[in-house]
Coordinates of C-alpha atoms in Angstrom, one line a residue:
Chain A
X218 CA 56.2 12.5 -23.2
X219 CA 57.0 8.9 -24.0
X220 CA 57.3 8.5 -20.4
X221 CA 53.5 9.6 -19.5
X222 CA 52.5 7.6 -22.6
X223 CA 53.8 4.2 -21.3
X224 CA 53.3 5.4 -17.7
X225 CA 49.5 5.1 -18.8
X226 CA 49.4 1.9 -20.9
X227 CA 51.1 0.6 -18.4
X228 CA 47.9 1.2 -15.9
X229 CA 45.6 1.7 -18.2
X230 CA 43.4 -0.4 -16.3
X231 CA 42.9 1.3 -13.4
X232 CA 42.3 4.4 -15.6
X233 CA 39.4 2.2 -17.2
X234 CA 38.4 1.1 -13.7
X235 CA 37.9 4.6 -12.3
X236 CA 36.2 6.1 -15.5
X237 CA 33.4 3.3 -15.4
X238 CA 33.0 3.6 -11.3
X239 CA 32.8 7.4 -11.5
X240 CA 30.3 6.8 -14.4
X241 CA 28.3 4.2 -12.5
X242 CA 28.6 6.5 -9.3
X243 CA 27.1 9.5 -11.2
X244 CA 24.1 6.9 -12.3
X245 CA 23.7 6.3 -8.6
X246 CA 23.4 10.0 -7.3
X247 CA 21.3 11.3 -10.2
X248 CA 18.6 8.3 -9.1
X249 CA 17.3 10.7 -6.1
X250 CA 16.1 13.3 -8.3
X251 CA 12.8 12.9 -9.0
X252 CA 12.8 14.5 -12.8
X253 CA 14.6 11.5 -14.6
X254 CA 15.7 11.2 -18.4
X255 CA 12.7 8.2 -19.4
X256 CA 16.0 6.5 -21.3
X257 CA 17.4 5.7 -17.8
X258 CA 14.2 4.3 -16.6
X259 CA 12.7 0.5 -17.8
X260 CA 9.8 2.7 -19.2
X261 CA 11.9 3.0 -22.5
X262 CA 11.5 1.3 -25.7
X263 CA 13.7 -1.5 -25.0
X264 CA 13.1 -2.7 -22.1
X265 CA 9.3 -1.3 -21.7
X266 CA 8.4 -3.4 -24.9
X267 CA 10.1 -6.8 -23.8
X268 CA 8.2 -6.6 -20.4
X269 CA 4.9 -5.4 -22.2
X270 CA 5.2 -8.7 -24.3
X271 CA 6.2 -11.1 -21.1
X272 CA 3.5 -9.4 -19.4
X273 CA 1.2 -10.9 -22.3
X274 CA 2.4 -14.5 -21.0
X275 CA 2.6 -14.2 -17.3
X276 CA -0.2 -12.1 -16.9
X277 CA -2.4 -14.8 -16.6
X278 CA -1.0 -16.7 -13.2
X279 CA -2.6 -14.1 -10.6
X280 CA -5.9 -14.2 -12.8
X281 CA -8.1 -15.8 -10.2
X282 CA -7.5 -14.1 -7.2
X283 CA -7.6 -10.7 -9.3
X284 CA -10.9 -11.6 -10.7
X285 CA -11.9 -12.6 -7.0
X286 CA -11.0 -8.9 -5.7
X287 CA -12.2 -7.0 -8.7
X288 CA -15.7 -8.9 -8.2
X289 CA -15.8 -8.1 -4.3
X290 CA -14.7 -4.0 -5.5
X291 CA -17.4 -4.5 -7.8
X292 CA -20.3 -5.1 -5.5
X293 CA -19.2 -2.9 -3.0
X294 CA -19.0 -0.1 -5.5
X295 CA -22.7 -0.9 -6.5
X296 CA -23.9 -1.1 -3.3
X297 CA -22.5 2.6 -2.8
X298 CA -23.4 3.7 -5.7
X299 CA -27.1 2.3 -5.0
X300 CA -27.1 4.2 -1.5
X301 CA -25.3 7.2 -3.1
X302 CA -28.7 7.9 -5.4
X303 CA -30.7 7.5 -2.5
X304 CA -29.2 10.0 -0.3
X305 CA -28.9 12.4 -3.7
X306 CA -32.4 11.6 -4.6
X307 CA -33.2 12.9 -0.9
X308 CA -30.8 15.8 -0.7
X309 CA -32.3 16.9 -3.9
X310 CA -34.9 17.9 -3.0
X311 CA -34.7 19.9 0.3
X312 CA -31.8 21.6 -2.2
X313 CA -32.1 24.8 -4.9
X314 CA -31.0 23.8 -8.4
X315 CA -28.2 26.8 -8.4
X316 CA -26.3 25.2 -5.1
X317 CA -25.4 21.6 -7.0
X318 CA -22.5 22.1 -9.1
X319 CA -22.0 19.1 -11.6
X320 CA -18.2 19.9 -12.3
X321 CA -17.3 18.5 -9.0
X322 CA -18.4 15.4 -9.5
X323 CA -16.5 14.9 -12.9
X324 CA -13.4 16.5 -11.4
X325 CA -11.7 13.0 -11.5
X326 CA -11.1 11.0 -14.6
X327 CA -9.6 7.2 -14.7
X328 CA -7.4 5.8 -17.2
X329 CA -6.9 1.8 -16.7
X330 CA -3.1 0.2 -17.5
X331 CA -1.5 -3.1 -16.7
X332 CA 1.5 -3.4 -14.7
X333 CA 3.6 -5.2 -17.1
X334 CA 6.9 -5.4 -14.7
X335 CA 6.8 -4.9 -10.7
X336 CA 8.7 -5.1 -8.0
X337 CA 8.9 -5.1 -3.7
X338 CA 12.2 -6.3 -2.8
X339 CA 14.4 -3.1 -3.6
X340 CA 14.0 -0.6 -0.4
X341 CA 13.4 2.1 -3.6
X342 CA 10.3 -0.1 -5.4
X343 CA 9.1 1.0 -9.2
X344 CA 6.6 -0.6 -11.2
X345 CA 5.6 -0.3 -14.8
X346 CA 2.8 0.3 -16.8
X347 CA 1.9 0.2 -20.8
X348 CA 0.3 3.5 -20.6
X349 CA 2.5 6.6 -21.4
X350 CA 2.1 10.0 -22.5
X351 CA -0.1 9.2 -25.5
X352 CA -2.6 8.0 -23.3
X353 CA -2.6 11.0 -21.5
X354 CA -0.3 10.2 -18.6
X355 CA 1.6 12.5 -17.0
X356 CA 4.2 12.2 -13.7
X357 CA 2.6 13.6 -10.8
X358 CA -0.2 11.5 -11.1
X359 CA -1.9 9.2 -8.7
X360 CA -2.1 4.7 -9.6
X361 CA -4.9 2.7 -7.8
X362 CA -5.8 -0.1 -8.2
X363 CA -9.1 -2.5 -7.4
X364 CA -8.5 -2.1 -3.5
X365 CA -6.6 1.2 -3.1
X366 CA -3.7 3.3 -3.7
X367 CA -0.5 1.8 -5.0
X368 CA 1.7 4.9 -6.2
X369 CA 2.2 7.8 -8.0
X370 CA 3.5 8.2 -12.0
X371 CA 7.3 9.4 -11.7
X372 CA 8.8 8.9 -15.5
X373 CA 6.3 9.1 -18.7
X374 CA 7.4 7.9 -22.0
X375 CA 5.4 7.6 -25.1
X376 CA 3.6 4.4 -24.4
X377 CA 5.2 3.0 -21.1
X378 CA 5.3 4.8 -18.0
X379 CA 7.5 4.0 -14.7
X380 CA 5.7 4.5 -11.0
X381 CA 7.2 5.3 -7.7
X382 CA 5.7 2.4 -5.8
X383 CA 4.3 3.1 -2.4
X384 CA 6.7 0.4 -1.1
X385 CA 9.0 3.6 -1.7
X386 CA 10.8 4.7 1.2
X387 CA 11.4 8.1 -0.2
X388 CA 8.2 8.5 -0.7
X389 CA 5.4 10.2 1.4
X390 CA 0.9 10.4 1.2
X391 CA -1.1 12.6 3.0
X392 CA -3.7 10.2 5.1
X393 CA -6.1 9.9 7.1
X394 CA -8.3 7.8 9.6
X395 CA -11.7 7.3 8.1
X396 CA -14.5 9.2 9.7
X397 CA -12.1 12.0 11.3
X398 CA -10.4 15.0 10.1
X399 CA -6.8 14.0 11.6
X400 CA -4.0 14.1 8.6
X401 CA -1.0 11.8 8.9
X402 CA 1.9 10.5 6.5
X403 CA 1.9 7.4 5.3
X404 CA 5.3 5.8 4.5
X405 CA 6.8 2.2 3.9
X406 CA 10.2 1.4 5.7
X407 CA 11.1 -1.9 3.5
X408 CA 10.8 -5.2 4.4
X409 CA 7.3 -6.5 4.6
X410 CA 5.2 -5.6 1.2
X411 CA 2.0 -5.7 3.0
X412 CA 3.2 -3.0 6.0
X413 CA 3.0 0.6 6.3
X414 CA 3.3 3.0 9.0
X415 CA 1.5 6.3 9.6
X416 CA 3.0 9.1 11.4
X417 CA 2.6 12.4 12.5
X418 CA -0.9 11.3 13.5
X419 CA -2.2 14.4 16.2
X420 CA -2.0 12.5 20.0
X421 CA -5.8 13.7 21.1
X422 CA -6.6 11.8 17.7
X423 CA -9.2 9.2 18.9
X424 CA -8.8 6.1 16.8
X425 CA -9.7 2.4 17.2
X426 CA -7.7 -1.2 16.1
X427 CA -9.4 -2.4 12.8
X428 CA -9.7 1.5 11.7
X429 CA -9.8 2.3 7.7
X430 CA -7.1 4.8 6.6
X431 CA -8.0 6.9 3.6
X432 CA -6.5 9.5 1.6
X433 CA -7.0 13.4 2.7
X434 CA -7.5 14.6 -0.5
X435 CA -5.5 17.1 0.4
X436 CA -3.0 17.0 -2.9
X437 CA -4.1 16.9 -6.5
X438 CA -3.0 13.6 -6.8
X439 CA -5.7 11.1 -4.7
X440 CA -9.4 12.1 -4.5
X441 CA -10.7 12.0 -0.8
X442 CA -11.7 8.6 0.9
X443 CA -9.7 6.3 -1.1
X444 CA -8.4 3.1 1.0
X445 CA -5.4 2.8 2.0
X446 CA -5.0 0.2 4.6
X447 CA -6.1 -0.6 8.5
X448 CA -4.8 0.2 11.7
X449 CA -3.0 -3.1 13.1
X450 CA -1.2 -1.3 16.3
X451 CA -0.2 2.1 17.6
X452 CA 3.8 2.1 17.4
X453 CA 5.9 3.7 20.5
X454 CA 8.2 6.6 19.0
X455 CA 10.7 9.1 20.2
X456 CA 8.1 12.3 19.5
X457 CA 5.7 11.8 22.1
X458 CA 3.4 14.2 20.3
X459 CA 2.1 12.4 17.7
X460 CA 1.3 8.9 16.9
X461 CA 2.7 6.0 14.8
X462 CA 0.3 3.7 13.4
X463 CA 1.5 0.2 11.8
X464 CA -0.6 -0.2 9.0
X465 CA -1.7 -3.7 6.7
X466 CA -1.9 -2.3 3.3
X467 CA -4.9 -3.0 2.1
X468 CA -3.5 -3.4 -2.0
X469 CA -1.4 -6.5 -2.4
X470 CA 1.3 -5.6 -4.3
X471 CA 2.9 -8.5 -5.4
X472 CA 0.5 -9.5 -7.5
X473 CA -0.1 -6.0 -8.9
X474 CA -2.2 -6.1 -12.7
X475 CA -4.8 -3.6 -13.8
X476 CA -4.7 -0.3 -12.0
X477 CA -6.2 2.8 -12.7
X478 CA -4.1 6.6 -13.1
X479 CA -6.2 9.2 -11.9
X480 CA -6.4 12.1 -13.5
X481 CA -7.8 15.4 -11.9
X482 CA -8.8 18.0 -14.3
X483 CA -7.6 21.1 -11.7
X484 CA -4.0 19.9 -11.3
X485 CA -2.8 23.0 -13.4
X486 CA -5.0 25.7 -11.8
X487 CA -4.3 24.5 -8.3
X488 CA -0.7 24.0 -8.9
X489 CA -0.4 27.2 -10.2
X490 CA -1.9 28.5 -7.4
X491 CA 0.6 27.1 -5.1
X492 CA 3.6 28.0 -7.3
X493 CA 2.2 32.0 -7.4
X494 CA 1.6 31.8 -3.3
X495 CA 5.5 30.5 -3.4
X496 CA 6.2 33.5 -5.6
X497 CA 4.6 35.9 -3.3
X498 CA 6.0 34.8 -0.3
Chain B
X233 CA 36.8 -11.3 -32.9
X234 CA 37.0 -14.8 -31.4
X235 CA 33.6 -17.0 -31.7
X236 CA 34.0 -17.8 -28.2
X237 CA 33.1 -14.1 -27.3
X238 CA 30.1 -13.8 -29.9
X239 CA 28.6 -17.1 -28.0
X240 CA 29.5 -15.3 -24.6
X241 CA 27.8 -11.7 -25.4
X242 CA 24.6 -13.4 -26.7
X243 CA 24.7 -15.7 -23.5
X244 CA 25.1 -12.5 -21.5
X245 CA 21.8 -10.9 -23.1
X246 CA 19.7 -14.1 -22.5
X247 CA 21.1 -13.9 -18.6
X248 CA 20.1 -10.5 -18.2
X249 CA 16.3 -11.2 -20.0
X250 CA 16.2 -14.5 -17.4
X251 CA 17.6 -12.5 -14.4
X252 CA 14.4 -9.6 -15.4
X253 CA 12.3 -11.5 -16.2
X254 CA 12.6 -14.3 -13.9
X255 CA 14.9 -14.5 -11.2
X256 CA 14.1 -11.0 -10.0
X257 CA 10.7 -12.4 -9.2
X258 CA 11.6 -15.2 -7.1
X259 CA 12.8 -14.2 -3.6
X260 CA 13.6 -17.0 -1.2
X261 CA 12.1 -16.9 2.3
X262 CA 11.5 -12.8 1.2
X263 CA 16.1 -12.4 1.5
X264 CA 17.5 -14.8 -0.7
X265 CA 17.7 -13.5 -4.7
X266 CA 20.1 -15.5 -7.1
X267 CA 21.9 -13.0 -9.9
X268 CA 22.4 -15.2 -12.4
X269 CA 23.4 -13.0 -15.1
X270 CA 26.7 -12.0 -13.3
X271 CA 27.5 -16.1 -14.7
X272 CA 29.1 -14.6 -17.7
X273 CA 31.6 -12.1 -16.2
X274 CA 32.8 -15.2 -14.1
X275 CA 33.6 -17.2 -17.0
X276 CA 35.0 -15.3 -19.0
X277 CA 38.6 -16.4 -20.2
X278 CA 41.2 -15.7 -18.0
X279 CA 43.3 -14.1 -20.9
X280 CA 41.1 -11.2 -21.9
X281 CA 42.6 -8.0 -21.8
X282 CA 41.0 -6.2 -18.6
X283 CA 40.1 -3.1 -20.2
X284 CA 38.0 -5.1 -21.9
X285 CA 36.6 -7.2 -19.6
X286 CA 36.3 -3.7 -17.0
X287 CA 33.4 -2.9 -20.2
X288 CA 31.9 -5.8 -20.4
X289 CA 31.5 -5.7 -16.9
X290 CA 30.1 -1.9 -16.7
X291 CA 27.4 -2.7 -19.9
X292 CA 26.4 -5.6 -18.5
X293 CA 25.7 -3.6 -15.3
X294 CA 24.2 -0.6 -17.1
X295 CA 21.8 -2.8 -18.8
X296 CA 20.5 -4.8 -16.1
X297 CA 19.8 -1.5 -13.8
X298 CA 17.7 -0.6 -17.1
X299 CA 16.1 -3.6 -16.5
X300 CA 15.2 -3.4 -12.5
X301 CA 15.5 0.6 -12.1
X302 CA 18.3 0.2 -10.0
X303 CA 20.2 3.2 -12.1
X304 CA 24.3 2.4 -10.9
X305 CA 24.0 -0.5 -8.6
X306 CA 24.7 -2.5 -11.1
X307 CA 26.7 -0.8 -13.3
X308 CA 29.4 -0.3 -10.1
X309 CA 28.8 -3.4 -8.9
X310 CA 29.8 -5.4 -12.0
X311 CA 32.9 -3.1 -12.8
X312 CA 34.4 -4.1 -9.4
X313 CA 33.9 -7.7 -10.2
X314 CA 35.7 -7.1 -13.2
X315 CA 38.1 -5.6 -11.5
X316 CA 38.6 -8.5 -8.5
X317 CA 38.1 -11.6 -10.9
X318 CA 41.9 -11.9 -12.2
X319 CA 43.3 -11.3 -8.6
X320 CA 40.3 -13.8 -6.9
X321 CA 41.1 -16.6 -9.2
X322 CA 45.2 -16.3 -8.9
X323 CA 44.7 -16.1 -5.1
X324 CA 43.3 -20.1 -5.2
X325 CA 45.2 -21.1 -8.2
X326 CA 48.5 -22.1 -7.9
X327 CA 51.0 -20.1 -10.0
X328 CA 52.2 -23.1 -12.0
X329 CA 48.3 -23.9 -13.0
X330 CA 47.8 -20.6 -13.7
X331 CA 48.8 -20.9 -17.9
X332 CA 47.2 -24.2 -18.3
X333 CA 43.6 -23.6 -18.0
X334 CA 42.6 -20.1 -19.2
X335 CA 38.5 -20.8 -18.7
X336 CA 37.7 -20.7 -15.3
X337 CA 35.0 -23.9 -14.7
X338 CA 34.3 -26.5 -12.5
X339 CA 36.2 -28.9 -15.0
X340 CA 38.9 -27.4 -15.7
X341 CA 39.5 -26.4 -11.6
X342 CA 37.9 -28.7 -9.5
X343 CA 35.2 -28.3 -7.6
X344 CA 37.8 -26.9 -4.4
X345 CA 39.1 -24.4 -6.3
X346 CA 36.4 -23.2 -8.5
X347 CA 34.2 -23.1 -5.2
X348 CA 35.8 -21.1 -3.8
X349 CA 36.2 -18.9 -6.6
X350 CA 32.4 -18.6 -7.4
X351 CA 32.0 -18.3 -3.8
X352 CA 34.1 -15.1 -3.5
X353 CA 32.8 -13.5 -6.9
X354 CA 28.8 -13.6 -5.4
X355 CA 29.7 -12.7 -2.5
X356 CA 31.4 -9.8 -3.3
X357 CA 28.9 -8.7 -5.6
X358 CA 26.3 -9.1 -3.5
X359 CA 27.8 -7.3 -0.8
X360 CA 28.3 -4.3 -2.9
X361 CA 25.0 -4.4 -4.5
X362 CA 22.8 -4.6 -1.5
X363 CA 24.8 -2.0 0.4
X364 CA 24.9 0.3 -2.5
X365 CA 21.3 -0.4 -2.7
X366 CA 20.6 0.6 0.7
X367 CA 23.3 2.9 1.2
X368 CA 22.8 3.3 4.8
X369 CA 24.4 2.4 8.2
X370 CA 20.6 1.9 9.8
X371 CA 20.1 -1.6 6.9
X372 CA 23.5 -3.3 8.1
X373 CA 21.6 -6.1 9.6
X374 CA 19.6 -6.7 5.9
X375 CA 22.2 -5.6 4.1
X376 CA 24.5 -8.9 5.9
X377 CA 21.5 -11.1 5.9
X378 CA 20.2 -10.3 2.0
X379 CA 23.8 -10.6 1.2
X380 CA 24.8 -13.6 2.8
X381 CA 21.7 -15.7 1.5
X382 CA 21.5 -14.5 -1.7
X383 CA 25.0 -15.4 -2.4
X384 CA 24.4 -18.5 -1.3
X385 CA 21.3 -19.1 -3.6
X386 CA 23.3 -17.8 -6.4
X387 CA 26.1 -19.9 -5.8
X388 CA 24.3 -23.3 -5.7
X389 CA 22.1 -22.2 -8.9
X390 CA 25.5 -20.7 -10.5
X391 CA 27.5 -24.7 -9.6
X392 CA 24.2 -26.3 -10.7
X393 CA 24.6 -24.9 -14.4
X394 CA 28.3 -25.5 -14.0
X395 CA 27.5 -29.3 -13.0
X396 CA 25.3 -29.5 -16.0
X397 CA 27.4 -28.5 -18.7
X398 CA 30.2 -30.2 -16.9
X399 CA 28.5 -33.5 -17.3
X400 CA 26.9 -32.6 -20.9
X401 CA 30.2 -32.4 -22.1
X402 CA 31.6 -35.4 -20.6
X403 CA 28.7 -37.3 -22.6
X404 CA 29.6 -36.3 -25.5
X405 CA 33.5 -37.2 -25.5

């Protein structure tokens, strides 16, 4: 017994040693799954508060080139909205009162946050925002910001919430090219913050340089039409039969500030629906 | 416990916050990052027991992957240089130095053999916390090159503190 007892003393550090790498090891594999404890996150207290108060000071270096973007969002939103009564006003009539249905047009709701900590360096990018639970936000949700999409919630606490980046590797958004029905993946594969590639793009897809991509709509997280970026090049790839697009983003994401969360009102029925369809099956 | 280590824990928090909240944001020609808040683990005295210093070494870590949602890089990262620093320093010092000096610094070594000291230290850690970052055979050419530069950023910021309190002190004798 006094044997063992020394035996360990003796090495007692390399007992330490392994205990804290298996610990820190554990920390590492548990980072994949997508359901995350908010403590292990920098959307905790601690650390969310300390960047939500830096945030208060360096928030105002990117102010002019975000005021700059916002205004140019700003008057292309008017001008569509502006042509958007029009073509209402017109459809209107030539309609029946019982075929418009007004809860389709409200099915989205915004809530606005500020990124208060961000980064592109990591291959697996995260941002955080001072909007948490309380402010209605829940993971799943879909971030935009002033000139597209930017990422999706991932860990909500009560005031701060963490986002999976789209300069995520791991992570994947149904896309589209403007204008066509042709649904494609959109991922990031590190490196350059303002690159993307699109895959899985059908080959009799027809498709110029300079083309918009836009979201499909086809989740519950990003309405339909929302920019994404533009078509730069069409990339060779092993599968001849789809294409690769190389994509410029069109959201700059290093100088991330307001962005919105969207917030779609028939995430529960429709992903109920799904959930019972997997049941049945 | 020993003032020295109360000045060193604080010192360690104010890295982390200035590694967060700073250095994390400024990236070199888009490769080269400097981790300053590893400083602390590197001069720490050489006579601190290593269980110890294996701790300081894992919080340290734990807290700054809080910090950048890196959940483990860190935290193994750190532990390992905990783990190397005693052996690093002895393998440049020779063994009749070894009792004289127990704070490792560019003073008290000399800029030949704490260079190459501080040299080893960020380049080990940055080895191991780009490739556990990436953790994948696909990223070993940005894995060498982010390595490689970022050490070296960190290691001329890292001997330009060194340098500073080197001379402050000198000043004041």
């Amino acid at each position: 017994m006094r044997n063992i007892l020394e035996f360990i003393l003796r090495y007692s550090k390399w007992f330490v040693f392994t205990v804290y790498l298996l610990l820190g090891v554990l920390l590492l594999v548990s980072n994949n799954s997508y359901q995350q404890s908010v403590y292990l996150t920098s959307a905790n207290m601690v650390t969310g508060n300390i960047y939500n108060g830096w945030s208060s000071v360096s928030g105002y270096f990117n102010l002019k080139s975000i005021n700059e973007s916002l205004q140019a969002s700003n008057a292309e939103l008017q001008n569509q909205v502006f042509n958007l009564k029009e073509e209402i006003a017109e459809l209107r009539t030539q309609l029946a009162d019982s075929a418009f249905d007004p809860r389709d047009a409200e099915r989205f709701d915004f809530i606005s946050a500020s990124v208060i900590n961000n980064s592109t360096r990591h291959p697996r990018n995260y941002f955080t925002i001072n909007r948490g639970r309380k402010d209605g936000v829940m993971p799943g949700m879909g971030v935009v910001d002033q000139n597209g999409i930017v990422g999706i919630v991932n860990v909500s606490g009560n005031n701060m919430s963490r986002v999976i980046s789209l300069l995520n590797e791991t992570q994947h958004f149904s896309v589209k090219i403007k204008g066509s029905s042709y649904i494609g993946s959109l991922t990031w594969k590190g490196g350059d913050a303002t690159i993307g590639y699109v895959e899985e793009i059908p080959r009799h897809a027809t498709y110029q340089i300079g083309d918009t991509v836009v979201t499909s709509g086809f989740s519950t997280t990003f309405p339909e039409g929302i920019p994404v970026g533009v078509i730069m090049n069409r990339v060779r790839n092993q599968d001849d039969s789809f294409f690769t697009f190389k994509v410029r983003l069109t959201s700059d994401f290093k100088a991330l500030s307001s962005v919105r969360i969207i917030k779609d009102i028939y995430k529960n029925e429709i992903d109920s629906l799904a959930t019972l369809d997997l049941q049945l099956q | 416990m020993d003032k020295n280590y109360v000045t060193n824990l604080l010192l360690q928090f104010v890295l982390i916050l200035v590694q967060a909240l700073v250095f994390n944001h400024i990236v070199l020609f888009d490769v080269a990052i400097a981790f300053v808040f590893i400083y602390i683990i590197i001069r720490l005295p050489m006579d601190m027991n290593t269980n110890w210093l294996l701790t300081w070494g894992f919080l340290a870590g734990v807290v700054m992957d809080l910090f950048s949602d890196t959940p483990g890089v860190n935290a193994v990262a750190c532990t390992v240089l905990a783990m190397v620093k005693t052996p690093m320093l002895y393998a440049y010092v020779p063994r009749d130095d070894r009792t004289k000096n127990i704070y490792p610094s560019l003073a008290s070594l000399g800029f030949s053999i704490y260079g190459k000291y501080l040299l080893s230290m960020t380049l080990i850690y940055c080895v191991l916390a780009f490739s556990l970052e990436y953790f994948n055979f696909a990223d070993v050419k940005e894995i060498s090159i982010m390595s490689a530069s970022s050490a070296a950023f960190t290691f001329i910021i890292l001997l330009s503190v060194d340098s500073l309190i080197a001379s402050h002190r000198e000043k004041r004798l």
